[in-house]
Coordinates of C-alpha atoms and ligand atoms in Angstrom, one line a residue:
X531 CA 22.7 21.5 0.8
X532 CA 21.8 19.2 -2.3
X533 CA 20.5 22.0 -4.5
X534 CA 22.3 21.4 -7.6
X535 CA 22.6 18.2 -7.8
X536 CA 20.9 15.8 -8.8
X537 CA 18.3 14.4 -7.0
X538 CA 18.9 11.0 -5.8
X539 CA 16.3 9.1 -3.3
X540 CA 16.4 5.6 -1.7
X541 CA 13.6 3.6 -0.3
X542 CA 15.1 0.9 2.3
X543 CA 13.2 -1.3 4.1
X544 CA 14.2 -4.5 6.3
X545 CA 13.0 -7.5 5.2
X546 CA 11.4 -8.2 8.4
X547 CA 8.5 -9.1 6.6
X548 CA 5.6 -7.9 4.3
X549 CA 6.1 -4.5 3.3
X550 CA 2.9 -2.5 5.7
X551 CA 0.8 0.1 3.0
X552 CA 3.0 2.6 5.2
X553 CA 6.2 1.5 4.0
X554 CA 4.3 1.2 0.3
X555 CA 3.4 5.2 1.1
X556 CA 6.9 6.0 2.1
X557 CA 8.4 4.0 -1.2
X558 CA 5.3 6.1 -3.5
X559 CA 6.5 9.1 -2.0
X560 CA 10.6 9.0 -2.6
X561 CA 9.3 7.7 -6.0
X562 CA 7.3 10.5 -6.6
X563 CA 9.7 13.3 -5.9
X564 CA 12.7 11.3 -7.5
X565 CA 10.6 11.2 -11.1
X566 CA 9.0 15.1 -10.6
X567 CA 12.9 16.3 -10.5
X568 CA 14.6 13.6 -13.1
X569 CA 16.0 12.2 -10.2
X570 CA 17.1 8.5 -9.3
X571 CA 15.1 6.2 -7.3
X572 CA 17.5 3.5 -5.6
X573 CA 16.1 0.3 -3.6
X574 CA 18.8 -0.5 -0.6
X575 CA 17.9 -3.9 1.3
X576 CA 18.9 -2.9 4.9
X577 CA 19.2 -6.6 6.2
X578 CA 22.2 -6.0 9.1
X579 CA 19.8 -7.8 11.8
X580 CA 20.1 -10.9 10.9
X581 CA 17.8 -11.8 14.4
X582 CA 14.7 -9.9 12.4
X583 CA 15.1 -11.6 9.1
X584 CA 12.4 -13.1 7.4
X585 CA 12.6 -15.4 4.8
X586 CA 10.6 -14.4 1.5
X587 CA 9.9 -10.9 2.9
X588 CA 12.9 -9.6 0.3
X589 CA 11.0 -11.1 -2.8
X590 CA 7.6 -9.4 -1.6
X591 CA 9.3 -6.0 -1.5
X592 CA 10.2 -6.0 -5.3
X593 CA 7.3 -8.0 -6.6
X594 CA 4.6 -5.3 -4.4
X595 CA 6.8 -2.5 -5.6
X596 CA 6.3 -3.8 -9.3
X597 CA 2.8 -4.3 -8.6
X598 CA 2.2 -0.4 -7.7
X599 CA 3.9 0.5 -11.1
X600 CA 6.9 2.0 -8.7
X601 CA 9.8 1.3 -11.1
X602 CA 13.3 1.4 -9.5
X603 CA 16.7 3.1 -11.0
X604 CA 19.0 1.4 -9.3
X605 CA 18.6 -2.2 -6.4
X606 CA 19.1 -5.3 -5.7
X607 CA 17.8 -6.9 -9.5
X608 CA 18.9 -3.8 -11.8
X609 CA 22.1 -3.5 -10.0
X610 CA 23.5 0.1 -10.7
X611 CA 26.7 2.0 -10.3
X612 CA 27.2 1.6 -6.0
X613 CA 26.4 -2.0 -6.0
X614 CA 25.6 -4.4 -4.4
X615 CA 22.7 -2.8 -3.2
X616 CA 21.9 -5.2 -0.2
X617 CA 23.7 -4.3 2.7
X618 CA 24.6 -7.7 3.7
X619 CA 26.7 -8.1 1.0
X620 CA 28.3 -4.8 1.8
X621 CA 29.6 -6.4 5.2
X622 CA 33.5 -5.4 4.4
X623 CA 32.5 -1.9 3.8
X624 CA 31.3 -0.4 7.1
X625 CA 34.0 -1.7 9.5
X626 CA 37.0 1.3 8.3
X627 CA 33.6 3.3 8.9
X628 CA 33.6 2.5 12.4
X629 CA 37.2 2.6 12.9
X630 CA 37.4 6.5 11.6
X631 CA 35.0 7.1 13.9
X632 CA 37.2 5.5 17.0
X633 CA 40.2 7.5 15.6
X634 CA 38.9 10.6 15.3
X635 CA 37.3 9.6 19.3
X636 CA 33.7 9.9 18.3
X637 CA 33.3 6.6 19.2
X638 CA 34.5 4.0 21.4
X639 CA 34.8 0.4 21.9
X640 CA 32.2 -1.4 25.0
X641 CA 33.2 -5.0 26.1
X642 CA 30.5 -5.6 28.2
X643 CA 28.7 -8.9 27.7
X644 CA 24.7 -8.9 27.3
X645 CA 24.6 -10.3 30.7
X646 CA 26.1 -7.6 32.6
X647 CA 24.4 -5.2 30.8
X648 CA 21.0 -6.8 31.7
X649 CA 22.7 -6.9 35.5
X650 CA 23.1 -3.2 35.2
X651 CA 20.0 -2.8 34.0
X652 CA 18.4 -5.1 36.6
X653 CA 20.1 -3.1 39.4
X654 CA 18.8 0.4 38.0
X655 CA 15.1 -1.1 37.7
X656 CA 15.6 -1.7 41.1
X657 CA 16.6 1.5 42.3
X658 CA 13.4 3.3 40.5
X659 CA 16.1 4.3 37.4
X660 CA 16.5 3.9 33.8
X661 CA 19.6 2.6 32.3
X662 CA 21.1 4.8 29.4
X663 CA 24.0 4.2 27.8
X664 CA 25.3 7.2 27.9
X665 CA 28.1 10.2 28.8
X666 CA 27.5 9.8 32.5
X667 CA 28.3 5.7 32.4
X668 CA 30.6 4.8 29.5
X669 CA 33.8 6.1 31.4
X670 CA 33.0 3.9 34.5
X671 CA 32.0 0.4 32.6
X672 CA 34.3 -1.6 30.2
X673 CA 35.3 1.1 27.4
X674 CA 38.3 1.7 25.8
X675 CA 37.2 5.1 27.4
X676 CA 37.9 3.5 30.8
X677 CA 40.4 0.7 30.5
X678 CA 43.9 1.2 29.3
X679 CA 44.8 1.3 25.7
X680 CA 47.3 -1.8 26.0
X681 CA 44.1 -3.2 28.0
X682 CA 41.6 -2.6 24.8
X683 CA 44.5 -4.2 22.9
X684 CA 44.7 -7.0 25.1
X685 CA 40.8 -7.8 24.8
X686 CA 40.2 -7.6 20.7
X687 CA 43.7 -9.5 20.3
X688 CA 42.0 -11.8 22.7
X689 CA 39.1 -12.1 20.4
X690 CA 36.8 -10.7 23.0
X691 CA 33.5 -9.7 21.3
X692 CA 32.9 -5.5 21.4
X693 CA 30.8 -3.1 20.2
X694 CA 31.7 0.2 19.0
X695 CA 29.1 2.5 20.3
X696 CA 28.9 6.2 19.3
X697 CA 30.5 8.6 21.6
X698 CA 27.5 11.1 21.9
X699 CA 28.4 14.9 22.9
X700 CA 27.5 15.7 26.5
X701 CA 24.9 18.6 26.8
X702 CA 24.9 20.3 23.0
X703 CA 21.7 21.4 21.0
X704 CA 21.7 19.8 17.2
X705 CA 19.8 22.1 15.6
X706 CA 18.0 20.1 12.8
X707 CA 15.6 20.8 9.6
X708 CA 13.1 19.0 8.2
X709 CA 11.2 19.6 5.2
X710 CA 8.0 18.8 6.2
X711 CA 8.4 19.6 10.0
X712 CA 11.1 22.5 10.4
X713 CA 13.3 22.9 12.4
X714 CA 13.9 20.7 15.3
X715 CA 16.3 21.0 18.2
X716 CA 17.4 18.3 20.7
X717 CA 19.4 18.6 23.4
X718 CA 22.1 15.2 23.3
X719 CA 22.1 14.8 26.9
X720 CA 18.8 13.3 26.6
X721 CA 20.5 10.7 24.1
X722 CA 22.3 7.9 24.7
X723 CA 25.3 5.8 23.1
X724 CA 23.7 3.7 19.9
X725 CA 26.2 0.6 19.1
X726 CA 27.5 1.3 15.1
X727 CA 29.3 -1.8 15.1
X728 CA 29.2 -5.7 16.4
X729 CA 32.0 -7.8 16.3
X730 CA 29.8 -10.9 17.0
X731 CA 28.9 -10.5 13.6
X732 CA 30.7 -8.4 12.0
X733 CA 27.9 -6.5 11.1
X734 CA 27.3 -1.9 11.5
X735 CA 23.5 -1.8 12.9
X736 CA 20.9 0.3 11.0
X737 CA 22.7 3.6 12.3
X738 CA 26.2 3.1 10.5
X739 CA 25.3 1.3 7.6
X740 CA 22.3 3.6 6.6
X741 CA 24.6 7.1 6.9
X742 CA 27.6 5.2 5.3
X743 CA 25.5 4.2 2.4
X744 CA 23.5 7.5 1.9
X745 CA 26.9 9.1 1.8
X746 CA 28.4 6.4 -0.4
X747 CA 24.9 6.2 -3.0
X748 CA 24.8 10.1 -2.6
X749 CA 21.7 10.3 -1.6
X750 CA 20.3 13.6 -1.7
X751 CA 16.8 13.7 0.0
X752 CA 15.8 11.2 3.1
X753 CA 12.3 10.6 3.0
X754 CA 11.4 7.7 5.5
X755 CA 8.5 7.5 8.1
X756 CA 7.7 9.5 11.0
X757 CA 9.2 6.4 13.9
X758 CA 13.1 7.5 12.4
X759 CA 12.8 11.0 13.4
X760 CA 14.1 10.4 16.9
X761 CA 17.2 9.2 15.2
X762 CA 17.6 11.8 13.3
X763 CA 19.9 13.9 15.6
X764 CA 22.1 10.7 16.2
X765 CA 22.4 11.2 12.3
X766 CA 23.6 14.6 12.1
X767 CA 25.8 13.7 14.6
X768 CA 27.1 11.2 12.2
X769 CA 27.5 13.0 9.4
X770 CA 29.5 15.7 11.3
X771 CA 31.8 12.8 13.0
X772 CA 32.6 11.5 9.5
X773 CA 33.3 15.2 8.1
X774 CA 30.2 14.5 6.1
X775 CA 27.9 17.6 6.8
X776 CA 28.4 19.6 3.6
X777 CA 26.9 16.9 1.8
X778 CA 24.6 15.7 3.7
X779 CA 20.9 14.5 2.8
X780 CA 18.0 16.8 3.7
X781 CA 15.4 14.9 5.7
X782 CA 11.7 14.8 5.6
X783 CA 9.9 12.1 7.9
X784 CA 6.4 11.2 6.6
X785 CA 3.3 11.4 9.3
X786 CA 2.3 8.2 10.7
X787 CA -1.1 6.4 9.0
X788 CA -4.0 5.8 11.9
X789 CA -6.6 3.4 12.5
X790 CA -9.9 4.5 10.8
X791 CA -10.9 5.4 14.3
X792 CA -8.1 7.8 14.1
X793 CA -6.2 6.4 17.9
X794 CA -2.6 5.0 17.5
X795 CA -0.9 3.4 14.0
X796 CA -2.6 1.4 11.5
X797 CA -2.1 -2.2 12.4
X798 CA -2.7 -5.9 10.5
X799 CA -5.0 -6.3 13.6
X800 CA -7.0 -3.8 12.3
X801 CA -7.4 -4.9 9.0
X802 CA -7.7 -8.4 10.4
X803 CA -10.9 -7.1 12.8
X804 CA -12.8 -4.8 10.4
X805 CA -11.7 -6.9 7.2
X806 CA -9.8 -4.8 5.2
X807 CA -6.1 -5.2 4.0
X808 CA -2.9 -3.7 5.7
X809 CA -0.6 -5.3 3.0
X810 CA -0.3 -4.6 -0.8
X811 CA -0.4 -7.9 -1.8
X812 CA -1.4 -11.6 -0.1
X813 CA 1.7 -12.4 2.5
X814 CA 1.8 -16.1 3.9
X815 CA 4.1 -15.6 6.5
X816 CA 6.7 -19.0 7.4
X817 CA 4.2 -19.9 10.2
X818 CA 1.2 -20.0 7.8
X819 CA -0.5 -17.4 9.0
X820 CA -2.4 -15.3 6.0
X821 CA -2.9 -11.8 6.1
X822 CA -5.2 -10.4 2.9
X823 CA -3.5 -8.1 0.2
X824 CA -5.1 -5.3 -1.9
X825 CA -4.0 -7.0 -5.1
X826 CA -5.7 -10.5 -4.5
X827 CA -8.9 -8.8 -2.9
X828 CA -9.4 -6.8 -6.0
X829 CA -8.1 -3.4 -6.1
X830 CA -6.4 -2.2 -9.0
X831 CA -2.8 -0.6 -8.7
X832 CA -3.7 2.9 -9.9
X833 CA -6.7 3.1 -7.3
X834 CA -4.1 1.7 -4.6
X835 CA -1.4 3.9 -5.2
X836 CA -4.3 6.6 -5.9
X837 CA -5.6 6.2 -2.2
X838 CA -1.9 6.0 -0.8
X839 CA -0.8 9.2 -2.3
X840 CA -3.9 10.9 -0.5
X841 CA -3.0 9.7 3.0
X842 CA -0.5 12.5 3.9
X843 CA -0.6 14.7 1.7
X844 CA -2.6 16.8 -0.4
X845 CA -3.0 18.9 -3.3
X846 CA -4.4 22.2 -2.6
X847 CA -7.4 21.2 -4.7
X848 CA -10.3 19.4 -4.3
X849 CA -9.1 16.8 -7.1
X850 CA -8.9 13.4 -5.7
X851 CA -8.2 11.3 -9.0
X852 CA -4.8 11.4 -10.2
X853 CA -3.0 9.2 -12.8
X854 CA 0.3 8.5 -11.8
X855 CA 1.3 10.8 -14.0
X856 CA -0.5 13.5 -12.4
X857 CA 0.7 12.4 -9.2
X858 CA 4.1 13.2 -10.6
X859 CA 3.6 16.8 -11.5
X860 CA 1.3 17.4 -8.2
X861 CA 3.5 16.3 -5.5
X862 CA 5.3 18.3 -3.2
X863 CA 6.8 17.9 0.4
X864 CA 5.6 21.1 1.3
X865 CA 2.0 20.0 1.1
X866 CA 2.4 16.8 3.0
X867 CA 0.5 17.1 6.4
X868 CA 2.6 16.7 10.0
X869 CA 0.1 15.1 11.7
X870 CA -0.6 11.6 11.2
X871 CA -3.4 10.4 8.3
X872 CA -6.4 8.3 9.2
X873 CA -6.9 5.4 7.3
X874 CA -10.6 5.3 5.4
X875 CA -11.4 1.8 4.4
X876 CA -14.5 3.0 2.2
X877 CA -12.2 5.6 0.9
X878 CA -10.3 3.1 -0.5
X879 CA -13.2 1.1 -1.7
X880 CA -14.7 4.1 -2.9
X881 CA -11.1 5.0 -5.4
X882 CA -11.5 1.4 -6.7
X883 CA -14.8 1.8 -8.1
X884 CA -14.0 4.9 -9.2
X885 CA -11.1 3.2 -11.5
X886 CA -13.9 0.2 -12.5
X887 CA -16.0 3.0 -13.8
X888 CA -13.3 4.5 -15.7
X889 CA -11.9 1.7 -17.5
X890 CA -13.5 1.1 -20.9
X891 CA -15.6 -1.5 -21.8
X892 CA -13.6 -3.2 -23.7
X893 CA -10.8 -3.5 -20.4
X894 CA -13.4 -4.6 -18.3
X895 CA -14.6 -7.2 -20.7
X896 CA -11.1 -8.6 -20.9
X897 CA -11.2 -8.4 -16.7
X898 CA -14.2 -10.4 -16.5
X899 CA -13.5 -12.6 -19.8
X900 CA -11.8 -15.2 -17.2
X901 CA -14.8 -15.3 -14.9
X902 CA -17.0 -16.5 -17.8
X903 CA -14.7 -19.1 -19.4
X904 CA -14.8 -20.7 -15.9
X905 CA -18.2 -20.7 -15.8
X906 CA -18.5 -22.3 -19.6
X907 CA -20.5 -19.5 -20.6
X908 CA -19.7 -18.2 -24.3
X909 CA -20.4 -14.9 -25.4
X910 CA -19.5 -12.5 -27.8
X911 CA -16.7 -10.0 -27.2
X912 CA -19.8 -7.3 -28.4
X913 CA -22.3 -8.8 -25.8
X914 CA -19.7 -8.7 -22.9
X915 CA -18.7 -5.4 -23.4
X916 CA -22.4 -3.8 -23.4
X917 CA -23.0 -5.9 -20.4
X918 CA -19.9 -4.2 -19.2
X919 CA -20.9 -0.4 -20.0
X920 CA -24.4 -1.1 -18.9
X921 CA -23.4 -2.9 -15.3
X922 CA -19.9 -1.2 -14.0
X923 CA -21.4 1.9 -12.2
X924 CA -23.0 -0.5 -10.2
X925 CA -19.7 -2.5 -8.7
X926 CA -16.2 -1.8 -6.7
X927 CA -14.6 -5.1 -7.7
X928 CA -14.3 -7.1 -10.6
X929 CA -15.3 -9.8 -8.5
X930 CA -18.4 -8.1 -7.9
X931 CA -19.8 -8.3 -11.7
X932 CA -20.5 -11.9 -11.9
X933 CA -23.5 -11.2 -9.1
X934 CA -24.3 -8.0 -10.8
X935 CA -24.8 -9.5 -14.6
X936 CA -24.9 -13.4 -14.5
X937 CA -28.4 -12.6 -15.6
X938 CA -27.5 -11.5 -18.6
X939 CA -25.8 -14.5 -19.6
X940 CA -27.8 -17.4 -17.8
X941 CA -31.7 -16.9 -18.2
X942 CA -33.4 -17.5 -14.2
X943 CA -34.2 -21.1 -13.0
X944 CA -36.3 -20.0 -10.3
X945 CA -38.6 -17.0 -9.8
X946 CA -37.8 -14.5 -6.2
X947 CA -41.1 -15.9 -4.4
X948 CA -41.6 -12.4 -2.8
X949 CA -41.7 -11.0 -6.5
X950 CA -43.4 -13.4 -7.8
X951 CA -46.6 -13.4 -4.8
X952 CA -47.0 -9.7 -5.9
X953 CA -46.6 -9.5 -9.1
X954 CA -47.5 -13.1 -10.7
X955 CA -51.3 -12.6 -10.6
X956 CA -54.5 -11.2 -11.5
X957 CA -54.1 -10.2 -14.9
X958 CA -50.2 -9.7 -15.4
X959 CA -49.6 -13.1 -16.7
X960 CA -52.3 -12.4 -19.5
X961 CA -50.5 -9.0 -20.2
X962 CA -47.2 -10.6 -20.2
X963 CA -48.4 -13.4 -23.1
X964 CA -49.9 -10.1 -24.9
X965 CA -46.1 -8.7 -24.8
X966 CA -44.7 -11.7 -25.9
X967 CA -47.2 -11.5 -29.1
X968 CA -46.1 -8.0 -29.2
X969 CA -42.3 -8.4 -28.8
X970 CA -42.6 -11.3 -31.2
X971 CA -43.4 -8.8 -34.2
X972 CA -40.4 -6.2 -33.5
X973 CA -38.0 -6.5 -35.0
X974 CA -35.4 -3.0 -33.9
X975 CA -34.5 -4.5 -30.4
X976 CA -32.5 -1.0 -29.4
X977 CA -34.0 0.1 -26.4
X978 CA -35.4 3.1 -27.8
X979 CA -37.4 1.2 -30.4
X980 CA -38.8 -1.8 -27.9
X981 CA -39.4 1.2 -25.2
X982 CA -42.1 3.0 -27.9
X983 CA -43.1 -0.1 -28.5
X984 CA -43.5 -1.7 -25.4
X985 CA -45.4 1.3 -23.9
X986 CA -47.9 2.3 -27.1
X987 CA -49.3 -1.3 -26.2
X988 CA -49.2 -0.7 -22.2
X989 CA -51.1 2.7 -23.3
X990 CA -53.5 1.5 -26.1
X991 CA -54.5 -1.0 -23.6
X992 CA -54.6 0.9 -20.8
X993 CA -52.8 -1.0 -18.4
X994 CA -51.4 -0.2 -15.2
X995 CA -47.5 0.3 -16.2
X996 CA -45.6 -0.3 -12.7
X997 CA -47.9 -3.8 -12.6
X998 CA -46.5 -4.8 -16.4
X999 CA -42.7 -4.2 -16.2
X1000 CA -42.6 -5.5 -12.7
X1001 CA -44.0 -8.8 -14.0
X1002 CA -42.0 -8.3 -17.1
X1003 CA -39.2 -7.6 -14.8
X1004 CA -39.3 -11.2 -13.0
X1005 CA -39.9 -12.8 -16.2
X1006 CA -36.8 -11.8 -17.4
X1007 CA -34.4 -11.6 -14.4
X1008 CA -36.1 -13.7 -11.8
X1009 CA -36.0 -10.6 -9.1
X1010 CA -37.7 -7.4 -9.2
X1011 CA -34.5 -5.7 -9.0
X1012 CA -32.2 -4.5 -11.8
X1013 CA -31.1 -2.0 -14.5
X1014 CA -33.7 -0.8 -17.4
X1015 CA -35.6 -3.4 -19.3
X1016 CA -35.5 -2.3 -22.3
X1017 CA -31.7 -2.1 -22.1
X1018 CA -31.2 -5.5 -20.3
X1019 CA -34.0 -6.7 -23.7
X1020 CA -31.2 -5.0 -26.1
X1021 CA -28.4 -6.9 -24.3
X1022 CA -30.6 -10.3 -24.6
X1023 CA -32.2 -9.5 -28.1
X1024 CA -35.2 -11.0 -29.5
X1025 CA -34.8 -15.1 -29.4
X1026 CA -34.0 -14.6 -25.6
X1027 CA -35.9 -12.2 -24.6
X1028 CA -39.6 -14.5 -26.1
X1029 CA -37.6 -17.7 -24.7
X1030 CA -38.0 -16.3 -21.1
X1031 CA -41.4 -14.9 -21.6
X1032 CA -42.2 -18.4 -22.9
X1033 CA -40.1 -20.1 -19.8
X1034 CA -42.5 -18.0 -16.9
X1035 CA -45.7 -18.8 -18.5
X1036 CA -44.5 -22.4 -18.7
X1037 CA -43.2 -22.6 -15.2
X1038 CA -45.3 -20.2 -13.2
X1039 CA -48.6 -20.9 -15.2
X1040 CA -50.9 -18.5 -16.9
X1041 CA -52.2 -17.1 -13.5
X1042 CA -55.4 -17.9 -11.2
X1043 CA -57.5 -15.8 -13.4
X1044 CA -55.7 -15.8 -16.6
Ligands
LIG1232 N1 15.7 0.2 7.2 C1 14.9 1.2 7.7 C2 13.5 0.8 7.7 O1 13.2 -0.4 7.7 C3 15.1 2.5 6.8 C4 14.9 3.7 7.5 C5 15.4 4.9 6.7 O2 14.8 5.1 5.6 O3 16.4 5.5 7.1 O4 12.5 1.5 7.8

């Protein structure tokens, strides 16, 4: 169908509100396989329902999409050769759309008013039925399949508000492909008649105006999420009404994500109960209500989009870490799964410190710079990236490394009590003013150097080793916790290192026997 030509995608969402980390998925995905082919990548606002729009929800769209790195060809801000690109402002376009359709009698006017429908309605509930709009009604209610032509005329000269539904076949199989499920068949009898067109507002519903503006943007591959695929026959349908078919898009609908206890679709309520974001980035909706974002809680794009890119579909290879890049030359439809993908919180946690730990010290440094200056603690661009290489295995978030190394950069006010009951006594606080002495005359404070020297004295005076650096330990970091001494004593250097030494035998004393 679209072999040849060049590949052209479209990612477009409602603004109904924040974009979910499904739609993000679905977005990564068309982005994806538009850059591995030199394709386009177009951004279409699909804002027809004007009941479901949400103010804001627009401007979240592009700034998350930015966020991810997911750069777009041709939308709403870069404009591009079928703008506009919102379809609101495409209003005029969709109409003769509908009309061809009526013409060609693949579709038909309805006059009914939302209260007798809900009377019909009513009155099938009430005889154990379902209503349908379908072939079996729409020649016995108010259609221009049922009334008179001068009758129809009569009713839109009137200025009588209609729909134009779609006149769907009675009784045919649509054979359909997908590219990640196969082929599908539906029989249209199980279908019913979807409005295309209101004149209330002059406005096609998602159905027209996404078919008229795939065919218009010619879009070549429709990659959108799982919940469309029950449209999908109205579509071909479409697309054969308007003469279309040749050209048509192929189709590949994108398995659902799942809780992380694997039962029914991700949901905010999820994140909100086990505390972990549904959104990419922070969304105040109009009502106030806050609902947490990957960006503001800490994760970095790449280990985002990272995570996302894993949820649905996978590589063939036990490789879990791809640059975007990477991502790019990996991806295929082919190898994205049919069933749905279960969302892993830790996972996601787990890809973030992953990218921590590969960032360089020098990135990290300029990460945590901020955190410092608030804190009015000046240090060395040299001293904040060891403290960096030495301390980011150890965290997920930058918001994490404060905790992890603040005693690095502020010496301990108080002692852990625990620590300091076990290992502030008997002879340790004796041993600790020998290492002082002993420290005082090095003057190589790499940890190699302090190590030999620190542990000749422990043997030449044969004392117990685990007692000594856990009393050495609290004198220096407070807790009996933390990363190697000697390498926290190269971060410090000399003048710091004595100046806490001196600071525990002030405050805690020399010791009950010392
Ligand atoms: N506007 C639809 C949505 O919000 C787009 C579906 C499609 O990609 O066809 O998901």
């Amino acid at each position: 169908m679209s072999c040849n030509k060049k590949v052209r995608v479209r990612f477009a969402p409602s603004p109904t509100g924040p974009l979910h980390m499904g739609g993000v998925r679905t977005a990564l995905y068309n982005y994806l396989f538009a850059r591995q082919r030199g394709g386009d990548f177009i951004l279409r606002i699909e804002d027809t329902d004007s009941h479901r729009f949400v103010p804001g929800a627009e401007a979240y769209i592009m700034e998350a999409l930015k966020w991810c790195g997911i750069t777009i060809d041709e939308g709403i801000s870069e404009g591009g050769p079928h703008a506009p690109y919102r379809q609101s402002e495409r209003k005029e376009i969709y109409l003769k759309y509908a009309l061809q359709l009526v013409e060609s009698g693949n579709a038909y006017y309805a006059f009914d008013t939302p209260e007798e429908l809900n009377a019909i309605r009513a009155e099938a509930e009430a005889a154990g039925n379902t209503f349908a709009y379908n072939y079996e009604v729409r020649g016995k209610l108010a259609t221009s399949l049922a009334l008179p032509p001068d009758e129809v005329q009569r009713r839109i000269e009137r200025g009588d508000q209609w729909v134009i539904r779609f006149r769907m076949p009675e009784n045919e199989e649509v054979e359909m492909h997908d590219l990640i499920r196969g082929d599908v068949v539906v029989n249209t009898s199980t279908l019913d008649d979807k409005v295309l067109y209101k004149s209330a507002d002059s406005l096609p519903t998602y159905h027209l105006a996404n078919i008229v503006d795939d065919h218009l943007m010619e879009i070549t591959h429709v990659i959108r999420g799982e919940e469309w695929l029950p449209s999908l026959p109205l579509h071909y349908l479409l697309y054969r009404a308007f003469g279309w078919s040749e050209t048509q898009p192929d189709f590949a609908h994108l398995p659902l994500l799942l809780k992380p206890t694997g039962g029914g679709k991700l949901s905010k309520r999820d994140g909100d109960k086990m505390g972990f974001p549904v959104f990419p980035l922070r969304w105040v909706s109009p009502q106030g209500e806050v609902s947490h974002g990957y960006r503001e809680d800490g994760y970095f794009p790449e280990a985002f989009i990272n995570m996302l890119a894993l949820l649905g579909w996978n590589p063939g290879t036990e490789q879990e870490l791809f640059t975007i890049d990477e991502l790019i030359a990996a991806f295929s439809l082919e190898r994205v799964s049919k069933s749905g993908a279960r969302f892993n919180p830790e996972k996601a946690r787990w890809f973030n410190a992953q990218y921590l730990k590969q960032k360089s010290d020098a990135e990290l440094a300029a990460l945590f710079r901020p955190v410092l200056n608030e804190k009015g603690i000046e240090a060395s661009d040299g001293k904040v990236e060891q403290v960096m290489g030495l301390m980011k295995e150890r965290a997920t978030f930058v918001s994490e490394l404060w905790e992890l190394t603040s005693f690095l950069f502020v010496a301990p006010d108080d002692y852990d009590p625990k620590a300091a009951a076990k290992f502030w006594k008997g002879d340790n606080p004796a041993r600790i003013r020998g290492l002082r002495d002993l420290l005082a005359t090095v003057t190589d404070f790499g940890k190699e150097n302090t190590e030999k020297s620190v542990m000749e004295w422990i043997a030449a005076n044969e004392y117990p080793t685990g007692q000594v650096m856990n009393a050495f330990r609290l004198a220096i970091i407070g807790k009996s916790t933390g990363p190697s001494m000697f390498e926290v004593c190269e971060i410090l250097g000399r003048d710091e290192t004595l100046r806490r030494l001196d600071a525990i035998l002030t405050k805690l004393g020399t010791g009950e026997n010392a």
